[in-house]
Amino acid sequence: MRTIPRSWLFVPGDSEKKLLKTPETGAHALIVDLEDAVAPTAKPVARRLTRDWLEAHKRQITMRKQSRWVRINAVETGLWREDLAAVMAGAPEGIMLPKADGPEQIRQVAAEIYEHEQRNGIPNGQTKLLPLVSETPRAALTITAYMDASMPRLAGLAWGAEDLSAELGASRKRDTDGQWTDAFRFVRAQTLLVAHARGVWAIDTLYADFRDVEGSRRAAEAARADGFAGMLAIHPSQVALINAAFTPSEEELANARAIVDAFAANPGVGAIQLNGRMLDQPHLRLARAVLGID
Ligand code: COA
Ligand code: MG
């Protein structure tokens, strides 16, 4: 499997039609949703369809094409235990936890996942966790709590704007220039920094207006340029834009190669110049990252 899934596509768990389309979407990771995209009355059918879908794609996953994640319902709803009981037999790669309120809750869900791993013959610790860390004002103010707490299953941190904006009663999330307004910039930056501080994936939020191709493309490019590892999507049309944004261009690769070569040609020198630009160790680290060199 590719080490970092770049494109993460949500699929409503009660939509058999959309679940059938997942292999052709090109998404690196699929997040089958049991939460907000599923009406309360449809939860039972969504759980069943999700389990069937997980089972049906197990073989494909052993070929490591797309990873399979499930977004369960929030802990406060009480539905999450039934969600896990239904889907863990399908051995998803990971669970997305919405409205996460901190490490204690991650440990609570992790303990339940452990029980299901035992029951289903899944290796201990295999099932990863990806919390949405910004969905209430209180959670948004305590993202730094994820930095050091012990959470071995934590694969990354993702953030969402929709629930937070509802909680704030905010009538806009972006300003007239298309930039996030302050509360959203704040949580986006915190998510990015805390994920990097911890060494887990930072996953940028989705671009809601999926018919706006230019906006979706700009958002995907910003995600990568700002240092996110991947980005959420809600529509298959956004997947290709995200995958493209996270693929270095020929020019970027050539530039990175030139930087690595220039340092190699000057062993033991910390700062050099290339075409009139000063380069030092951070530039070398970035260039090596673009080339995928550890
Ligand atoms: N996953 C898989 N397939 C999808 C899909 C998705 N997320 N979104 C759309 N498709 C499929 C449609 O079924 C349709 O298939 P068809 O050509 O065989 O008819 C095709 O892609 C084009 O879809 P389109 O008609 O443009 O959109 P739609 O009106 O069917 O659906 C949404 C629009 C927003 C309802 C849909 O994209 C969706 O359900 N997104 C995910 C919502 C979600 O999970 N939200 C929770 C996280 S915020
Ligand atoms: Mg939500």
PDB file of C-alpha atoms in Angstrom, residues 19-234:
ATOM      1  CA  LEU A  19     -20.539   1.775  -2.565  1.00  0.00           C
ATOM      2  CA  LEU A  20     -20.461  -0.187  -5.812  1.00  0.00           C
ATOM      3  CA  LYS A  21     -18.643   2.651  -7.537  1.00  0.00           C
ATOM      4  CA  THR A  22     -15.789   2.922  -5.030  1.00  0.00           C
ATOM      5  CA  PRO A  23     -13.131   0.866  -6.902  1.00  0.00           C
ATOM      6  CA  GLU A  24     -13.329   3.128  -9.938  1.00  0.00           C
ATOM      7  CA  THR A  25     -13.101   6.413  -8.030  1.00  0.00           C
ATOM      8  CA  GLY A  26      -9.298   6.304  -7.765  1.00  0.00           C
ATOM      9  CA  ALA A  27      -9.459   7.307  -4.100  1.00  0.00           C
ATOM     10  CA  HIS A  28      -6.488   6.104  -2.054  1.00  0.00           C
ATOM     11  CA  ALA A  29      -8.760   5.683   0.959  1.00  0.00           C
ATOM     12  CA  LEU A  30     -12.520   5.351   1.243  1.00  0.00           C
ATOM     13  CA  ILE A  31     -14.416   6.434   4.326  1.00  0.00           C
ATOM     14  CA  VAL A  32     -17.781   4.744   4.444  1.00  0.00           C
ATOM     15  CA  ASP A  33     -19.978   6.990   6.520  1.00  0.00           C
ATOM     16  CA  LEU A  34     -22.378   5.812   9.195  1.00  0.00           C
ATOM     17  CA  GLU A  35     -22.683   9.300  10.712  1.00  0.00           C
ATOM     18  CA  ASP A  36     -23.975  12.561   9.267  1.00  0.00           C
ATOM     19  CA  ALA A  37     -24.544  11.339   5.712  1.00  0.00           C
ATOM     20  CA  VAL A  38     -26.924   8.646   6.975  1.00  0.00           C
ATOM     21  CA  ALA A  39     -30.413   9.440   8.292  1.00  0.00           C
ATOM     22  CA  PRO A  40     -31.199   8.046  11.770  1.00  0.00           C
ATOM     23  CA  THR A  41     -33.709   5.564  10.348  1.00  0.00           C
ATOM     24  CA  ALA A  42     -31.161   4.271   7.831  1.00  0.00           C
ATOM     25  CA  LYS A  43     -28.407   3.446  10.366  1.00  0.00           C
ATOM     26  CA  PRO A  44     -29.208  -0.285  10.546  1.00  0.00           C
ATOM     27  CA  VAL A  45     -29.207  -0.754   6.784  1.00  0.00           C
ATOM     28  CA  ALA A  46     -26.032   1.339   6.485  1.00  0.00           C
ATOM     29  CA  ARG A  47     -24.258  -0.888   9.033  1.00  0.00           C
ATOM     30  CA  ARG A  48     -25.215  -4.004   7.097  1.00  0.00           C
ATOM     31  CA  LEU A  49     -24.213  -2.586   3.696  1.00  0.00           C
ATOM     32  CA  THR A  50     -20.939  -1.309   5.126  1.00  0.00           C
ATOM     33  CA  ARG A  51     -20.051  -4.702   6.556  1.00  0.00           C
ATOM     34  CA  ASP A  52     -20.870  -6.398   3.247  1.00  0.00           C
ATOM     35  CA  TRP A  53     -18.786  -3.831   1.380  1.00  0.00           C
ATOM     36  CA  LEU A  54     -15.823  -4.340   3.719  1.00  0.00           C
ATOM     37  CA  GLU A  55     -16.026  -8.102   3.223  1.00  0.00           C
ATOM     38  CA  ALA A  56     -16.344  -7.764  -0.547  1.00  0.00           C
ATOM     39  CA  HIS A  57     -13.228  -5.607  -0.780  1.00  0.00           C
ATOM     40  CA  LYS A  58     -11.000  -7.535   1.577  1.00  0.00           C
ATOM     41  CA  ARG A  59      -9.215  -9.312  -1.239  1.00  0.00           C
ATOM     42  CA  GLN A  60      -8.674  -6.140  -3.133  1.00  0.00           C
ATOM     43  CA  ILE A  61      -7.153  -4.602  -0.045  1.00  0.00           C
ATOM     44  CA  THR A  62      -4.685  -7.405   0.375  1.00  0.00           C
ATOM     45  CA  MET A  63      -3.534  -6.262  -3.053  1.00  0.00           C
ATOM     46  CA  ARG A  64      -3.205  -2.867  -1.368  1.00  0.00           C
ATOM     47  CA  LYS A  65      -5.123  -0.652  -3.760  1.00  0.00           C
ATOM     48  CA  GLN A  66      -7.506   1.354  -1.593  1.00  0.00           C
ATOM     49  CA  SER A  67      -7.714   1.401   2.140  1.00  0.00           C
ATOM     50  CA  ARG A  68     -11.105   0.981   3.775  1.00  0.00           C
ATOM     51  CA  TRP A  69     -12.154   3.221   6.625  1.00  0.00           C
ATOM     52  CA  VAL A  70     -15.479   3.617   8.393  1.00  0.00           C
ATOM     53  CA  ARG A  71     -16.764   6.767  10.059  1.00  0.00           C
ATOM     54  CA  ILE A  72     -18.734   5.632  13.092  1.00  0.00           C
ATOM     55  CA  ASN A  73     -21.161   7.800  15.021  1.00  0.00           C
ATOM     56  CA  ALA A  74     -19.886  10.095  17.753  1.00  0.00           C
ATOM     57  CA  VAL A  75     -19.333   8.683  21.240  1.00  0.00           C
ATOM     58  CA  GLU A  76     -21.965  11.021  22.700  1.00  0.00           C
ATOM     59  CA  THR A  77     -24.666   9.396  20.524  1.00  0.00           C
ATOM     60  CA  GLY A  78     -24.245   5.935  22.002  1.00  0.00           C
ATOM     61  CA  LEU A  79     -24.558   4.515  18.479  1.00  0.00           C
ATOM     62  CA  TRP A  80     -20.851   3.973  18.041  1.00  0.00           C
ATOM     63  CA  ARG A  81     -20.724   0.631  19.869  1.00  0.00           C
ATOM     64  CA  GLU A  82     -23.293  -0.887  17.544  1.00  0.00           C
ATOM     65  CA  ASP A  83     -21.432   0.598  14.593  1.00  0.00           C
ATOM     66  CA  LEU A  84     -18.186  -1.063  15.662  1.00  0.00           C
ATOM     67  CA  ALA A  85     -19.929  -4.346  16.420  1.00  0.00           C
ATOM     68  CA  ALA A  86     -21.332  -4.370  12.890  1.00  0.00           C
ATOM     69  CA  VAL A  87     -18.234  -3.388  10.925  1.00  0.00           C
ATOM     70  CA  MET A  88     -15.223  -4.806  12.755  1.00  0.00           C
ATOM     71  CA  ALA A  89     -15.791  -8.262  11.295  1.00  0.00           C
ATOM     72  CA  GLY A  90     -14.901  -6.688   7.949  1.00  0.00           C
ATOM     73  CA  ALA A  91     -11.471  -5.691   9.323  1.00  0.00           C
ATOM     74  CA  PRO A  92     -11.363  -2.086   8.142  1.00  0.00           C
ATOM     75  CA  GLU A  93      -7.919  -0.475   8.019  1.00  0.00           C
ATOM     76  CA  GLY A  94      -9.219   2.226  10.280  1.00  0.00           C
ATOM     77  CA  ILE A  95     -12.033   4.037  12.008  1.00  0.00           C
ATOM     78  CA  MET A  96     -12.780   7.731  11.698  1.00  0.00           C
ATOM     79  CA  LEU A  97     -14.162   9.205  14.893  1.00  0.00           C
ATOM     80  CA  PRO A  98     -16.313  12.320  14.416  1.00  0.00           C
ATOM     81  CA  LYS A  99     -16.780  15.037  17.050  1.00  0.00           C
ATOM     82  CA  ALA A 100     -13.770  13.657  18.906  1.00  0.00           C
ATOM     83  CA  ASP A 101     -13.236  15.513  22.156  1.00  0.00           C
ATOM     84  CA  GLY A 102      -9.714  14.452  23.048  1.00  0.00           C
ATOM     85  CA  PRO A 103      -7.287  11.621  23.854  1.00  0.00           C
ATOM     86  CA  GLU A 104      -9.444  10.138  26.613  1.00  0.00           C
ATOM     87  CA  GLN A 105     -12.209   9.459  24.104  1.00  0.00           C
ATOM     88  CA  ILE A 106      -9.708   8.022  21.628  1.00  0.00           C
ATOM     89  CA  ARG A 107      -8.601   5.569  24.325  1.00  0.00           C
ATOM     90  CA  GLN A 108     -12.220   4.648  25.065  1.00  0.00           C
ATOM     91  CA  VAL A 109     -12.887   3.813  21.414  1.00  0.00           C
ATOM     92  CA  ALA A 110      -9.504   2.073  21.103  1.00  0.00           C
ATOM     93  CA  ALA A 111     -10.380  -0.215  24.024  1.00  0.00           C
ATOM     94  CA  GLU A 112     -13.607  -1.251  22.309  1.00  0.00           C
ATOM     95  CA  ILE A 113     -11.787  -1.800  19.011  1.00  0.00           C
ATOM     96  CA  TYR A 114      -9.317  -4.045  20.839  1.00  0.00           C
ATOM     97  CA  GLU A 115     -12.182  -6.297  21.983  1.00  0.00           C
ATOM     98  CA  HIS A 116     -13.412  -6.617  18.408  1.00  0.00           C
ATOM     99  CA  GLU A 117      -9.931  -7.353  17.116  1.00  0.00           C
ATOM    100  CA  GLN A 118      -9.689 -10.225  19.602  1.00  0.00           C
ATOM    101  CA  ARG A 119     -13.113 -11.547  18.641  1.00  0.00           C
ATOM    102  CA  ASN A 120     -12.451 -11.383  14.902  1.00  0.00           C
ATOM    103  CA  GLY A 121      -8.891 -12.684  14.791  1.00  0.00           C
ATOM    104  CA  ILE A 122      -7.511  -9.301  13.749  1.00  0.00           C
ATOM    105  CA  PRO A 123      -3.946  -8.599  14.907  1.00  0.00           C
ATOM    106  CA  ASN A 124      -3.877  -6.392  18.001  1.00  0.00           C
ATOM    107  CA  GLY A 125      -3.435  -2.752  17.037  1.00  0.00           C
ATOM    108  CA  GLN A 126      -3.993  -3.221  13.308  1.00  0.00           C
ATOM    109  CA  THR A 127      -7.090  -0.998  13.239  1.00  0.00           C
ATOM    110  CA  LYS A 128      -6.053   2.649  13.135  1.00  0.00           C
ATOM    111  CA  LEU A 129      -7.925   5.741  14.290  1.00  0.00           C
ATOM    112  CA  LEU A 130      -8.417   9.057  12.547  1.00  0.00           C
ATOM    113  CA  PRO A 131     -10.330  11.574  14.683  1.00  0.00           C
ATOM    114  CA  LEU A 132     -12.063  14.707  13.434  1.00  0.00           C
ATOM    115  CA  VAL A 133     -10.611  17.030  16.015  1.00  0.00           C
ATOM    116  CA  SER A 134     -12.365  20.356  15.476  1.00  0.00           C
ATOM    117  CA  GLU A 135     -16.083  19.760  15.425  1.00  0.00           C
ATOM    118  CA  THR A 136     -17.049  21.551  18.645  1.00  0.00           C
ATOM    119  CA  PRO A 137     -15.635  24.805  20.039  1.00  0.00           C
ATOM    120  CA  ARG A 138     -14.260  23.000  23.092  1.00  0.00           C
ATOM    121  CA  ALA A 139     -12.564  20.344  20.944  1.00  0.00           C
ATOM    122  CA  ALA A 140     -11.226  23.032  18.623  1.00  0.00           C
ATOM    123  CA  LEU A 141      -9.540  24.741  21.572  1.00  0.00           C
ATOM    124  CA  THR A 142      -7.839  21.594  22.838  1.00  0.00           C
ATOM    125  CA  ILE A 143      -6.296  20.123  19.687  1.00  0.00           C
ATOM    126  CA  THR A 144      -2.853  20.390  21.298  1.00  0.00           C
ATOM    127  CA  ALA A 145      -3.922  17.657  23.755  1.00  0.00           C
ATOM    128  CA  TYR A 146      -3.316  15.162  20.931  1.00  0.00           C
ATOM    129  CA  MET A 147       0.353  16.041  20.793  1.00  0.00           C
ATOM    130  CA  ASP A 148       1.810  13.816  23.493  1.00  0.00           C
ATOM    131  CA  ALA A 149      -0.942  11.562  24.881  1.00  0.00           C
ATOM    132  CA  SER A 150      -0.436   7.825  24.433  1.00  0.00           C
ATOM    133  CA  MET A 151      -2.609   6.708  21.476  1.00  0.00           C
ATOM    134  CA  PRO A 152      -0.837   3.950  19.555  1.00  0.00           C
ATOM    135  CA  ARG A 153      -3.643   3.591  17.010  1.00  0.00           C
ATOM    136  CA  LEU A 154      -3.603   7.237  16.010  1.00  0.00           C
ATOM    137  CA  ALA A 155      -2.915   7.430  12.260  1.00  0.00           C
ATOM    138  CA  GLY A 156      -3.528  11.124  11.839  1.00  0.00           C
ATOM    139  CA  LEU A 157      -5.649  14.122  12.638  1.00  0.00           C
ATOM    140  CA  ALA A 158      -8.403  15.408  10.371  1.00  0.00           C
ATOM    141  CA  TRP A 159     -10.507  18.499  10.791  1.00  0.00           C
ATOM    142  CA  GLY A 160     -13.972  19.505   9.682  1.00  0.00           C
ATOM    143  CA  ALA A 161     -15.649  22.873   9.237  1.00  0.00           C
ATOM    144  CA  GLU A 162     -19.320  21.974   8.845  1.00  0.00           C
ATOM    145  CA  ASP A 163     -20.177  20.968  12.403  1.00  0.00           C
ATOM    146  CA  LEU A 164     -18.058  23.713  13.923  1.00  0.00           C
ATOM    147  CA  SER A 165     -19.762  26.359  11.805  1.00  0.00           C
ATOM    148  CA  ALA A 166     -23.173  25.064  12.910  1.00  0.00           C
ATOM    149  CA  GLU A 167     -22.050  25.235  16.546  1.00  0.00           C
ATOM    150  CA  LEU A 168     -20.812  28.781  16.056  1.00  0.00           C
ATOM    151  CA  GLY A 169     -23.911  29.835  14.164  1.00  0.00           C
ATOM    152  CA  ALA A 170     -21.504  31.107  11.518  1.00  0.00           C
ATOM    153  CA  SER A 171     -23.172  32.015   8.257  1.00  0.00           C
ATOM    154  CA  ARG A 172     -19.889  31.813   6.365  1.00  0.00           C
ATOM    155  CA  LYS A 173     -16.715  29.772   6.569  1.00  0.00           C
ATOM    156  CA  ARG A 174     -14.719  31.554   3.907  1.00  0.00           C
ATOM    157  CA  ASP A 175     -14.450  35.267   3.203  1.00  0.00           C
ATOM    158  CA  THR A 176     -15.115  36.964  -0.133  1.00  0.00           C
ATOM    159  CA  ASP A 177     -11.579  36.064  -1.309  1.00  0.00           C
ATOM    160  CA  GLY A 178     -12.250  32.394  -0.621  1.00  0.00           C
ATOM    161  CA  GLN A 179      -9.930  32.278   2.429  1.00  0.00           C
ATOM    162  CA  TRP A 180     -11.028  30.490   5.600  1.00  0.00           C
ATOM    163  CA  THR A 181     -12.300  32.915   8.253  1.00  0.00           C
ATOM    164  CA  ASP A 182     -10.451  33.114  11.565  1.00  0.00           C
ATOM    165  CA  ALA A 183     -11.934  30.247  13.583  1.00  0.00           C
ATOM    166  CA  PHE A 184     -11.384  27.831  10.690  1.00  0.00           C
ATOM    167  CA  ARG A 185      -7.871  29.064   9.951  1.00  0.00           C
ATOM    168  CA  PHE A 186      -7.096  28.581  13.624  1.00  0.00           C
ATOM    169  CA  VAL A 187      -8.202  24.943  13.751  1.00  0.00           C
ATOM    170  CA  ARG A 188      -6.687  24.154  10.367  1.00  0.00           C
ATOM    171  CA  ALA A 189      -3.298  25.456  11.511  1.00  0.00           C
ATOM    172  CA  GLN A 190      -3.553  23.632  14.855  1.00  0.00           C
ATOM    173  CA  THR A 191      -4.405  20.359  13.142  1.00  0.00           C
ATOM    174  CA  LEU A 192      -1.447  20.749  10.804  1.00  0.00           C
ATOM    175  CA  LEU A 193       1.044  21.661  13.521  1.00  0.00           C
ATOM    176  CA  VAL A 194      -0.068  19.109  16.098  1.00  0.00           C
ATOM    177  CA  ALA A 195      -0.092  16.278  13.543  1.00  0.00           C
ATOM    178  CA  HIS A 196       3.449  17.170  12.484  1.00  0.00           C
ATOM    179  CA  ALA A 197       4.587  17.565  16.091  1.00  0.00           C
ATOM    180  CA  ARG A 198       3.309  14.085  16.783  1.00  0.00           C
ATOM    181  CA  GLY A 199       4.476  12.586  13.513  1.00  0.00           C
ATOM    182  CA  VAL A 200       1.056  11.484  12.220  1.00  0.00           C
ATOM    183  CA  TRP A 201      -0.813  12.436   9.034  1.00  0.00           C
ATOM    184  CA  ALA A 202      -2.435  15.856   8.862  1.00  0.00           C
ATOM    185  CA  ILE A 203      -5.589  15.510   6.759  1.00  0.00           C
ATOM    186  CA  ASP A 204      -7.151  18.665   5.394  1.00  0.00           C
ATOM    187  CA  THR A 205     -10.895  19.091   5.316  1.00  0.00           C
ATOM    188  CA  LEU A 206     -13.147  18.709   2.289  1.00  0.00           C
ATOM    189  CA  TYR A 207     -14.141  21.383  -0.196  1.00  0.00           C
ATOM    190  CA  ALA A 208     -17.913  21.369   0.165  1.00  0.00           C
ATOM    191  CA  ASP A 209     -18.890  23.011  -3.141  1.00  0.00           C
ATOM    192  CA  PHE A 210     -17.915  19.991  -5.210  1.00  0.00           C
ATOM    193  CA  ARG A 211     -19.324  21.342  -8.487  1.00  0.00           C
ATOM    194  CA  ASP A 212     -16.797  24.185  -8.273  1.00  0.00           C
ATOM    195  CA  VAL A 213     -13.870  22.505 -10.018  1.00  0.00           C
ATOM    196  CA  GLU A 214     -11.509  25.476  -9.793  1.00  0.00           C
ATOM    197  CA  GLY A 215     -12.260  25.940  -6.089  1.00  0.00           C
ATOM    198  CA  SER A 216     -11.743  22.229  -5.429  1.00  0.00           C
ATOM    199  CA  ARG A 217      -8.438  22.317  -7.292  1.00  0.00           C
ATOM    200  CA  ARG A 218      -7.212  25.380  -5.421  1.00  0.00           C
ATOM    201  CA  ALA A 219      -8.158  23.803  -2.088  1.00  0.00           C
ATOM    202  CA  ALA A 220      -6.298  20.581  -2.947  1.00  0.00           C
ATOM    203  CA  GLU A 221      -3.227  22.532  -4.050  1.00  0.00           C
ATOM    204  CA  ALA A 222      -3.336  24.573  -0.848  1.00  0.00           C
ATOM    205  CA  ALA A 223      -3.567  21.391   1.228  1.00  0.00           C
ATOM    206  CA  ARG A 224      -0.360  20.042  -0.214  1.00  0.00           C
ATOM    207  CA  ALA A 225       1.441  23.382  -0.360  1.00  0.00           C
ATOM    208  CA  ASP A 226       0.688  24.015   3.305  1.00  0.00           C
ATOM    209  CA  GLY A 227       2.054  20.654   4.427  1.00  0.00           C
ATOM    210  CA  PHE A 228      -0.986  18.408   4.778  1.00  0.00           C
ATOM    211  CA  ALA A 229      -0.477  14.722   4.016  1.00  0.00           C
ATOM    212  CA  GLY A 230      -3.860  14.280   2.359  1.00  0.00           C
ATOM    213  CA  MET A 231      -7.344  15.689   1.993  1.00  0.00           C
ATOM    214  CA  LEU A 232     -10.950  14.632   2.429  1.00  0.00           C
ATOM    215  CA  ALA A 233     -13.350  14.507  -0.555  1.00  0.00           C
ATOM    216  CA  ILE A 234     -17.085  14.093  -0.929  1.00  0.00           C
TER     217      ILE A 234
END
